[in-house]
Each structure stands twice: as structure tokens, then as C-alpha cells.
Amino acid sequence: MSTVSTPTQIAPTPGYHPSRIDGLREQHGRLAWLLVLTGLVVLAAGCFLSWSYDPEILGNLSISFNPGSLQLFMLTAAVLALVYALAYRGPLRGLGVWIDSAKALMVLGIGALGFMAITLAVVAVTSSGLINIDPGGWVSLVGSLVLAVGGSLLERRPTKDTLHAQLPAWVEIGTIVVLMAMLLFGAAYALGQTDGNIFGLFLVFVVAVAWSLFAAGFFTWLGIVAQRHRRVLMLGAFAVAFLFPFTQNGSDANMSIATQVLIFAATALGLNIVVGLAGLLDLGYIAFLGAGAYTAATLSTSAFATIGWKPPFLVVVLLGAIVAATLGLIIGTPTLRVSGDYLAIVTLAFGEIFRLSMSNLDGNNGPDLTHGPNGIPAIPDLQIGSFNFGDEHTILGFSLGRFANYYFVLLVLALVIITVFSRLNNSRIGRGWVAIREDEKAAEAMGVNVFGLKLFAFASGAFLAGMAGTVKAHQDVSVTPDQYVFLESAFLLAAVVLGGMGTVAGVFIGATILKLLPEKLRFISDYRLLIFGVLLVLMMRVRPEGIIASQRRQLEFHEEDEALAERIEEVHLEEEAQT
Amino acid sequence: MTVTHSAPAAPPADGGAVILQASGVIMRFGGLTAVNSVDLTVREGEIVGLIGPNGAGKTTFFNCLTGLYKPTEGQVIFNGAVLPPKPRAVVLAGMARTFQNIRLFNNMTALENVMVGRYCRTSSMALTSIFRGPKFRREEAATRARAQELLDYVGLGRSSELLARNLPYGDQRRLEIARALATDPKVLLLDEPTAGMNPQETRQASDLIFKIRDSGIAVVVIEHDMRFIFNLCDRVLCLVRGETLVEGSPTQVQSDPRVIEAYIGTGDDDEDEGAST
Amino acid sequence: MLFLQQLINGLTSGSLYALIAVGYTVVYGIVQLINFAHGEVFMIGAFGSLAVWTIFFQGQTSILILIPMLLGAVAASVGVAVLMERFAYRPLRHAPRLAPLITAIGVSVSLQEIVRLFYPGAKSPLPYPQIDYVSGTALQLGDITLRRSAIFTVGALVVSAVFLWWFINRTKLGRGMQAVSQDPDTARLMGINVDRVIVVAFALGALLAGIAGVAQGLQTNSISQIMGFTAGLKAFTAAVLGGIGNVAGAVVGGLVLGVAESLATQFIPGAFGGTPWKDVWAFVLLIVVLVFRPQGLLGARVVDRA
């Protein structure tokens, strides 16, 4: 039932099972559509009325005909619902044949319902009583409920595969640009929220919209478009990352978080070479970051630095990387010959050896290199030429603080790591890694240098982590052994696994989720690790390939899934045809 | 049903130079002697068959030749030099193999599979790959072109972008051969290349093997299909319980009563012929 | 004298490692999975026994209480191990090997956090009860100090080892375990319930880990949710040292590791000796073993899993 030969053929939606609700849907198709329209109009109308008596809660939601930010979210949702509804039946039918608007409407309706329910609950709880919810809130709640019911009752229609959608290139590039801009402003907005409730609700809104777009099939199309315009995407993403500090008006609070995220992401990207590409499970990766950081600290001009030599920073970066890579070679040479499970535990043991050694080398137990558990404090800011990273600089009227300075350095570092990652991936070496992951014995019998390639992955991962570590030492001001505990390695691994093994975008998303959410959602902070652990377990069961999966990884984790293999092959052939 | 081929080129009767010489190969696993002092000589441009009942040690012998096992005793001389028992060294020297149970890189495309075969004949390392210098681009293009050429050669030219795991069974066998050929071998070792194939596919396989032989590559084949092997090979070696029972031309081996006994005789392993995977 | 003292110290900590190491090795022998969360099973055992004491015997010190405490420890750790197998590992039995390992990390972190957040007072280390005869003042035999908890720990190992030997060689389930570890597919064809054997393997490991939890509590007089991490890593080292998959090896490996690290503490001269480096030397030993004798002291079953 391949659709390669007849691109316009309409295939039923995958995973489609007829059920009792289908009977209902057939009977009430028209009614459902009217329900949807009613629901979205009511939802929108409610947004123009007051939701809360108390103006202090969740921004100001108390003024009628002047929607607050949460009300604007729901207005946006209503507009999106209108687009889906008109695509289902109405002037946008042309769009409707491509997207599963019925399912999208259902998801969006449920998301909006959840959003409204949480919002009203927050209003009621913080102002002690349902009485403080104004009519507008109830109106919107009812609207979202009607929307959800209507969406569920809409008859599902088979859609054409967006794989074969032919749109002018400017539309595709435009979509990427618009999405990137939304990403920039979304991130700036989210980080600007000091109220954890608003931040959480914003996330609910984003997830609801993203999920409905996913249900509509938008992301499948986006994935193909992104493949086609990889350059544009990369440039766009970099532009967003570059422009981000300019949206912060020199505020160090958010830039500090952004820098944390970035250094975490950069390190995780290095780990992704080891885990995602070469398939080696490294549970002591944080030690390589630590090796870089300690190298930088001991060679810095801190009064507590233990080595007298003070080379320029670029030399330090290189030295830190070399020290880390050397450690990688020392630990990798003996262990890479044994099976993968052993490697995981041995690297874990190595991470512990590193941490314990750093907290032991205090002069009483061995030479005084690290000042033991106290670490090396007061590491001065970087100074390159006359540019001091601790000072605030003003560029084009935008003031950029200390963290923004480090942010840019880290951005460059991340770019270097991404380049190394993706170029190695698409090369002879990358093919060798895939072959090793697929069948080590066969790879060896075909002349692939299995041991050499594994060692290379291990050492180059360590090299990149060492580089990141040298920057981290200056940015964190002090280096202590307890920054390099096993849990940090586990977090790095989790960023790779949650985001998607073997992809760059995935790791960034994973790193952002893991670093940003605990910062912003303070009320979960005590449950942070528990959530993290449960998330890892669930992820391995539900979607082991990660949020943004590399196709190959997805196939590896679903060896039995024939449909997936054929689907990916189809995408592959389509891309070949395009180029 | 019959495997016919239009006039196989006359075998170079002891004409070619010796390319592969294994002597006194013994492989013991604990108390079990799987291969007991087997000798094998392969000359350039020859097709040698390796037959024997199941468990005769054919595949073990192959593994000893290709360095997957380190033989307990004996040595393998390739092109005048002793081969170290390391798979990579063996491939680099010019001996490549396929596997009895197909071992392709399933989630790679056919083309990528063959490109992995080129790995040992190319040399782009990390820095060239990262900076994408002219050497890298030249080599990458050459690798791709050669891989496509080999796919065309084995008749899979139109399947290059398909995932290996989605290919039909017969095509997977041919892909494995293409992947082995990509290592530029002088000797090709095929472990049951027609296992599980229908008569038509079997004939295509023997055509392909003749074609490979005619291009100057010596071939050693393990097979169960007697008609296939006697039609194909210049020389046949029959292993029984790890030892060489008979060696000679197909007609000699075919008519040797000991071979007939080994296969049909008293053993209970005659039912499994050809069904083994 | 110093040597003998360190030997005794080493055998004590070694017995503890051995008790935990059995869990790694039994599970690995059967499903080739490194149950990274096994250290947490040990920790849960310690908390299980403490819970029994706190609820039923608060303030009492009679040695008889040790029996319900041990039962509580074993119940908690076996329960957790079986649930873990059922809900975290079983669904992944045919997944690529990365998946169960990552799951194990998740399980490990979750268990630690569950104890920290939901066990009353567990946000800081909890004192472990003093029990007559097995804790309290150490015995003096000439120059040698012999702690009472040490006697309990070594004794527990001896009893457990005899039980293990009997279970594996003399019971139907034990022989089933041996069969599954040789060849799971054939074992299944022969009518062995492989799922049950795997559960039993997890339970067996947890049983010993639970006992080890009590022993650890008695030795250190306090327990915390993080005690499973280092102990688990050490026990894994012991399992590898003895040859992972080999039950006798785990016991031998544990004892050797314990003795080796106490001797290293005492006899490595200069600044690199001493307690701060003890764990470092243990992990260095792990790496050295993997380099020179990856099959371990007693030899593991070599599995070609390619």
C-alpha cells in the first residue's frame, strides 16, 4: 500500500481504529461542526470579559474589553481553532485535505479546557473562593468545553500525506522564519515571567497549541521542510540564539539562566557524540567537564590557583581540552574493548575517581592541587585584550551584562560543537559509528576500525567537554568537587535521551527542559529529581528515541515496526527526488 | 530446477598463482575440536567449494580464515604473507566475506551499507571530515560512486536508497556480496550464498559468482545445494567432523562413496540439508 | 597485628559488598542486565527494617526484634525489586541495551527521591536503632578490635551463602535459573517459565540486599537515602572482580575487594594511602580487573551477544 507511485492517493490516517465514537460522529457531523464554531466564539467572547475580581492575580485579568496576557493566549487558541474549523468545512478546504483538522480541534479544545480549568482554579485558590471568578472566566471555560466536545464529535477524514505537499519555497522558508521569531519572543516572554503560575500556564498553552499542530500533521511537514532548507533553519536558529540577549535589557537574572542552559546544552552535545553517534554509554562525562574547569581554575589568576603559570585564555582552553581528552584516552583504552554495559559502569566509577581525587588533593592527602572540598574560589572574569567579561557593555543602545558576555562565548562554543557533531556524523567516521551500533561484529569483518572509532568518539567527546569546562570555571567564579557529582552526568545523559539521541535540536530542547523548568517552576523544585527519574523511566517505555528523534535511532528502537521503516524510507525517497 | 550456465569459462588448471593457503588449521573449543588440521589452497581466479554435513566445521573454518576466531594451531598465508588473526587485517590484506545468517546494517540504506565496505580503502580522518577539505569531498564522491557502481554490478542499482531491512531476502544476500566487494578483495568468502533462495534466485546467484570470478577474484563458497556447488566450482573440499574427507574436482567428489555416505549414510543430519540458516 | 586488624575490617566490609554483589550477578547471569538500581534495593531494605522498628518496637533493644526487622527489610527490598522488574525492565526486554540501562538510572534516582521525600524525617540521615549483642561496644581480643556488627555481617553472609548454594543447586526453581542462564530460548521450550525465573532472580538478589541493609545500619548506626549509591558501585565492582554472572564469584569478589581496600588504606604509603583514597583504590581495582582479566577471578560465562 505504498503511496510512492501515486503521490496524490489518499491514505487513511495511520493508527486509525474505528470505534463506537465513530458512529456518533457519523450521525452528528454537522452538529459537531456547529458546536466547534459556537465553542470558539464563546471562548473568544469570554476573553474580552473580566475573569477575575482581583486585579492582582495572574497579571491583570479583571478589566473587560482589555484582555490580559492569559486572555490573549486563549484568543490565539480561538483563532487557531477557527482556522482548523474553516479548513474542515468552509473557505479553507484546500488546507483541510492535508491536515487532520478534526483531531487537531479535539486536542486544542481539550488543551484550552485544561488551561481554563487551571486558570480558574488558581484564581479561586489564591483569592480564596470561587466567588472571585468573574463571569468571563466561566464563559471561556464553557466555550472551551463546547469546543472540546465538538472537536471530539467531528468525523475524522483521511488526509493526504503532507510529504507530498508542494509549496513554493518562499512559503516554506517564511514558515521557518516566523517560527523562529515566535521562538525568540516566546522564550523572552517566558523568561520574563517572574510569576511561576503564569509561566506554568504559558507552558500549558504552548503544549496545547504544539500538540494540536502535531495532531494536525504540521510537524511532519515541518520536519520535511526543515530537511529541505537545513541552512535556513540553522541560520535562523543561530540568529534567534544570538538576538536573545538583546531582548533582556541587560537583565542578568534571565541571562544567568540562559547561560546555564547553554553550557549544559553544549556539554550535552558533546556527550551526544559519544552516546548518540557512537552508541557508547558514558556515565562519567561530567568528569571531563570538571577536568577542563579545574585546568582553567588552577591556571587562572585567582589567588587560590595552585599553578604559577598564567597562559592566555585561548591556550587554557586548548590545555583544558587536551587534559580532558587525555583522561578520556586513559580511561577509554582499557575499557572500550569490553562490552557496553561494563563501559557504563566503569565510566561511572571513573567519574567518582575524578570527584574523589579532586576533593582529596588538598595538601594533606597528596599534593595541594585543588584545595580539596573547598575548591578554588574567586576565579576572575575572563579578560581578552581590553574586553573584560565582568563589565557591562553597551552595543547599539542595548546593554549587555556579565552573563550576556559569557553567553556569546558559549554560543560560539556550541556552534563549534554542533559543527563537529554534524560533520562527523555525515562522514566516513559517522558511517563507521552507525555500522558499529548496528552490528559490531559485521562492522569489524568489513574492515571498520571498531576500537579506534570508539576511542575517537570517547576522546573527542572528552575534548569538547574540556573546552566547555574552561569557560564554565570563569563563569561560575569557583570550582568545587561537588559540582561534578554523578547526578550531573545523569542529567546530561537525560538531556540527550529526552531530547533525542543523535540530533542537535533534540539535545537543545532536552537541555532547556531540564535546566529551565526547575528554575522557573520553583514549586516543583523539591520534586525535581523525582520527576526527573520518573521521566527517564517513562521516556524509555513510551518514546525511547527522544522528543526529536534521528530517523536511524527511531528505527533502532523500533526494530519490529515495519510501517515506520517504510514511512521513513518514503520520506527518504521524497528527499532524494527533491534534490 | 536445474542450474545451468552457458559454458563456464574453463578453469585455469593449476595455472593461477596461489593466493590463499591455509595449512594445518585447528580450532578447539574446550574439549571440542571443531576444525582439525584442515588445509586449503586457493589460486587466483578459482572457485572453491566447501561442503559437508551440518556441524562439519565449515563456518568455523571460515571464521578462522577471516580472523573472527583465532585458530588454536595452524596458519593462514595470504598473498605470500602470514595473516594475523584479526578481522581488520584480513580485510585490508584483501579477503572479504559474507555471513551465513545475513548480517547487514539493517537501518542503513543499501548504498550506505556498501559505503561502509569502502571504509577500509578510504582514509578521511577527523580533521578532514570536520573541515571538509577538497580531499574529503573527492573521497566522499568517489566512495559514493564506487558504491553505486557495485550495487549496479550485483543488480541492486535501483534499490540504493532503500533500507537494508526492507529489501527482499535474495536482495539482502546480494547486498552483502556488494558490501564485501566494496573492500576490494582478492578472495571472496561466501557462507551459504543461496540458503533459502528459490531456483531462479539460485541461478542468478551462480551467474553473479561467475561474473565475480571472471573479474579476477577468487571465490570460496560454503554450500549445501549440491547441484549448485558441483556446477559452480572448480574444486570442492568436503569436510566431515572438522576434517577434510575428500578434495578434488566436482566429479571426483561427487562420485566418492565416502561423501555419499557422509551425507546419506548413517548420520541423522541428512534431513537438515539446505534448511539450515 | 595491624595486618590482622585490617584483614578483619576488610572481611567485614567485604561481606557487605558480597551480599549486595550477589544481586548484580544473579540478574546479570539470567538477563544480561546490569541492574543499576540494585544499590537502591539495598537502601530500601535498610529503611524497611527501620520502619518496622519505629512502628512496632520503638525504644526496644532486644535481639529478638532483629528477626521482624530482617523480615521487614527483606519484604521491602524484595517488593521493590519485583515491582521494578515488572514495570520498568520487563517491557524493555527486547529493546536495545541502552534502554534498560537508562531506565535503571531513572529507577535509581526515583527510589532515592521517594525515600527522601516521603519517608518521615529522611531529609537528613536517620539514626539506626541499637540492638543488644549486635551493636554497642566492640569486643577486644588482645590488640584486635572486633565490632559486634562485624560478627553479624559475616554471619549473615555465611548463612546467605549456604542458602544460595542450596537454592540454586537443590531446588527446582534454582535449576530452572541455571537453565535459563545457559539458554533462555531452549529453557522456554523445555517448559520453564522464564518470566518467573527472572522475577525469582530479582527477588533473590533483593533478599540478600535487604539483609545487607540491616547489616549496614548496624555498622554505621545511621542510614540515609544516598547510602545505596557508593555501596552499589562497590558491590558491582565486587561482582565484576569475581566474574559477573558467577554467584560464587560475587561472594569471593566481595571479600577480596573488602580486604584489598582495607589493606590499601593501611599499607599504601604516603599521602595516597588513608581513608580518603579508599574508594578511589576500589574503583581503580575495577578498571585494572577489566583490563587484565575481564572475566573476573573465577571466570564468568562468556556470552557472545553480537
Coordinates of N, CA and C in Angstrom, one line a residue, chain C residues 67-141:
Chain C
I67 N 14.7 -10.2 64.3 CA 14.0 -11.0 63.3 C 12.9 -10.3 62.5
P68 N 12.0 -9.6 63.2 CA 11.0 -8.9 62.5 C 11.7 -7.8 61.6
M69 N 12.7 -7.2 62.2 CA 13.4 -6.1 61.4 C 14.0 -6.7 60.1
L70 N 14.6 -7.9 60.2 CA 15.1 -8.5 59.0 C 14.0 -8.8 58.0
L71 N 12.9 -9.3 58.6 CA 11.7 -9.6 57.7 C 11.2 -8.4 57.0
G72 N 11.2 -7.3 57.8 CA 10.7 -6.0 57.2 C 11.7 -5.6 56.1
A73 N 13.0 -5.7 56.3 CA 14.0 -5.3 55.3 C 13.8 -6.1 54.1
V74 N 13.6 -7.4 54.2 CA 13.5 -8.3 53.1 C 12.2 -8.0 52.3
A75 N 11.1 -7.8 53.1 CA 9.9 -7.6 52.4 C 10.0 -6.3 51.6
A76 N 10.5 -5.3 52.2 CA 10.6 -4.0 51.4 C 11.5 -4.2 50.2
S77 N 12.7 -4.8 50.3 CA 13.6 -4.8 49.2 C 13.1 -5.8 48.1
V78 N 12.5 -6.9 48.5 CA 12.0 -7.8 47.5 C 10.8 -7.2 46.8
G79 N 10.0 -6.6 47.6 CA 8.8 -5.9 47.0 C 9.2 -4.9 45.9
V80 N 10.1 -4.1 46.3 CA 10.6 -3.0 45.3 C 11.3 -3.7 44.1
A81 N 12.1 -4.7 44.4 CA 12.8 -5.3 43.2 C 11.8 -6.0 42.3
V82 N 10.8 -6.6 42.8 CA 9.8 -7.3 41.9 C 9.0 -6.3 41.1
L83 N 8.6 -5.2 41.8 CA 7.8 -4.2 41.1 C 8.7 -3.6 40.0
M84 N 10.0 -3.3 40.3 CA 10.9 -2.7 39.4 C 11.0 -3.6 38.1
E85 N 11.2 -4.9 38.4 CA 11.3 -5.8 37.3 C 10.1 -5.8 36.4
R86 N 8.9 -5.8 37.1 CA 7.7 -6.0 36.4 C 7.4 -4.7 35.5
F87 N 7.5 -3.5 36.1 CA 7.1 -2.3 35.5 C 8.1 -1.6 34.7
A88 N 9.4 -1.7 35.1 CA 10.4 -0.9 34.4 C 11.2 -1.8 33.4
Y89 N 11.6 -3.0 33.8 CA 12.5 -3.7 33.0 C 11.8 -4.7 32.0
R90 N 10.7 -5.4 32.5 CA 10.1 -6.4 31.6 C 9.7 -5.8 30.3
P91 N 9.1 -4.6 30.3 CA 8.6 -4.1 29.0 C 9.8 -3.8 28.0
L92 N 11.0 -3.8 28.6 CA 12.1 -3.4 27.7 C 13.0 -4.6 27.4
R93 N 12.5 -5.8 27.6 CA 13.4 -6.9 27.5 C 14.0 -7.1 26.1
H94 N 13.3 -6.6 25.1 CA 13.8 -6.8 23.7 C 14.3 -5.4 23.1
A95 N 14.3 -4.4 24.0 CA 14.8 -3.1 23.5 C 16.3 -3.1 23.4
P96 N 16.9 -2.1 22.6 CA 18.3 -2.0 22.6 C 18.8 -1.8 24.0
R97 N 20.1 -2.2 24.2 CA 20.6 -2.3 25.6 C 20.7 -1.0 26.3
L98 N 20.7 0.1 25.5 CA 20.8 1.4 26.2 C 19.5 1.7 27.0
A99 N 18.4 1.2 26.5 CA 17.1 1.5 27.2 C 17.0 1.0 28.6
P100 N 17.3 -0.3 28.9 CA 17.2 -0.7 30.3 C 18.2 0.0 31.2
L101 N 19.4 0.3 30.6 CA 20.4 1.0 31.5 C 19.9 2.4 31.9
I102 N 19.3 3.1 30.9 CA 18.8 4.4 31.2 C 17.6 4.3 32.2
T103 N 16.8 3.3 31.9 CA 15.7 3.1 32.9 C 16.2 2.9 34.3
A104 N 17.3 2.1 34.4 CA 17.8 1.8 35.7 C 18.2 3.0 36.4
I105 N 18.8 4.0 35.6 CA 19.2 5.2 36.3 C 18.0 6.0 36.8
G106 N 17.0 6.0 35.9 CA 15.7 6.7 36.3 C 15.1 6.0 37.6
V107 N 15.1 4.7 37.6 CA 14.6 4.0 38.8 C 15.4 4.3 40.0
S108 N 16.7 4.3 39.8 CA 17.6 4.6 41.0 C 17.3 6.0 41.6
V109 N 17.3 7.0 40.7 CA 17.0 8.3 41.2 C 15.6 8.4 41.8
S110 N 14.6 7.8 41.2 CA 13.3 7.9 41.7 C 13.2 7.3 43.1
L111 N 13.8 6.1 43.3 CA 13.7 5.5 44.6 C 14.3 6.3 45.7
Q112 N 15.5 6.9 45.3 CA 16.2 7.7 46.3 C 15.3 8.9 46.7
E113 N 14.6 9.5 45.7 CA 13.8 10.6 46.0 C 12.6 10.3 46.7
I114 N 12.0 9.1 46.4 CA 10.8 8.7 47.0 C 11.0 8.6 48.5
V115 N 12.2 7.9 48.8 CA 12.5 7.8 50.3 C 12.8 9.1 50.9
R116 N 13.5 10.0 50.2 CA 13.9 11.3 50.8 C 12.6 12.1 51.1
L117 N 11.7 12.1 50.1 CA 10.6 13.0 50.2 C 9.5 12.4 51.1
F118 N 9.3 11.1 51.1 CA 8.1 10.5 51.7 C 8.4 9.7 53.0
Y119 N 9.6 9.3 53.2 CA 9.9 8.7 54.5 C 10.0 9.7 55.6
P120 N 9.2 9.6 56.6 CA 9.3 10.7 57.6 C 10.7 11.0 58.1
G121 N 11.1 12.2 58.0 CA 12.4 12.6 58.6 C 13.6 12.2 57.7
A122 N 13.4 11.7 56.6 CA 14.5 11.1 55.8 C 15.3 12.2 55.1
K123 N 14.9 13.5 55.2 CA 15.7 14.5 54.5 C 17.1 14.7 55.1
S124 N 17.3 14.2 56.3 CA 18.6 14.1 56.8 C 18.8 12.7 57.3
P125 N 20.1 12.2 57.5 CA 20.3 10.8 57.9 C 19.6 10.5 59.1
L126 N 19.0 9.3 59.2 CA 18.2 8.8 60.3 C 19.1 7.9 61.2
P127 N 19.0 8.0 62.5 CA 19.7 7.1 63.4 C 19.2 5.7 63.3
Y128 N 20.0 4.7 63.4 CA 19.6 3.3 63.3 C 19.6 2.8 64.7
P129 N 18.6 2.0 65.1 CA 18.5 1.5 66.5 C 19.6 0.7 66.9
Q130 N 19.9 0.7 68.2 CA 20.9 -0.1 68.8 C 20.2 -1.4 69.2
I131 N 20.8 -2.5 68.9 CA 20.2 -3.8 69.2 C 21.2 -4.6 70.1
D132 N 20.7 -5.2 71.2 CA 21.5 -6.0 72.1 C 22.4 -7.0 71.3
Y133 N 23.5 -7.2 71.8 CA 24.5 -8.2 71.2 C 25.1 -7.9 69.9
V134 N 24.3 -7.2 69.0 CA 24.9 -7.0 67.6 C 25.3 -5.6 67.4
S135 N 25.0 -4.7 68.3 CA 25.7 -3.3 68.3 C 26.1 -2.9 69.7
G136 N 26.8 -1.9 69.7 CA 27.3 -1.5 71.0 C 28.8 -1.7 71.1
T137 N 29.4 -1.7 72.3 CA 30.8 -1.7 72.5 C 31.5 -2.9 71.8
A138 N 32.6 -2.6 71.2 CA 33.3 -3.6 70.4 C 34.0 -4.6 71.4
L139 N 34.3 -5.8 70.8 CA 35.0 -6.8 71.6 C 36.5 -6.6 71.4
Q140 N 37.2 -6.8 72.5 CA 38.7 -6.6 72.4 C 39.3 -8.0 72.5
L141 N 40.0 -8.4 71.5 CA 40.8 -9.7 71.6 C 42.2 -9.4 71.5

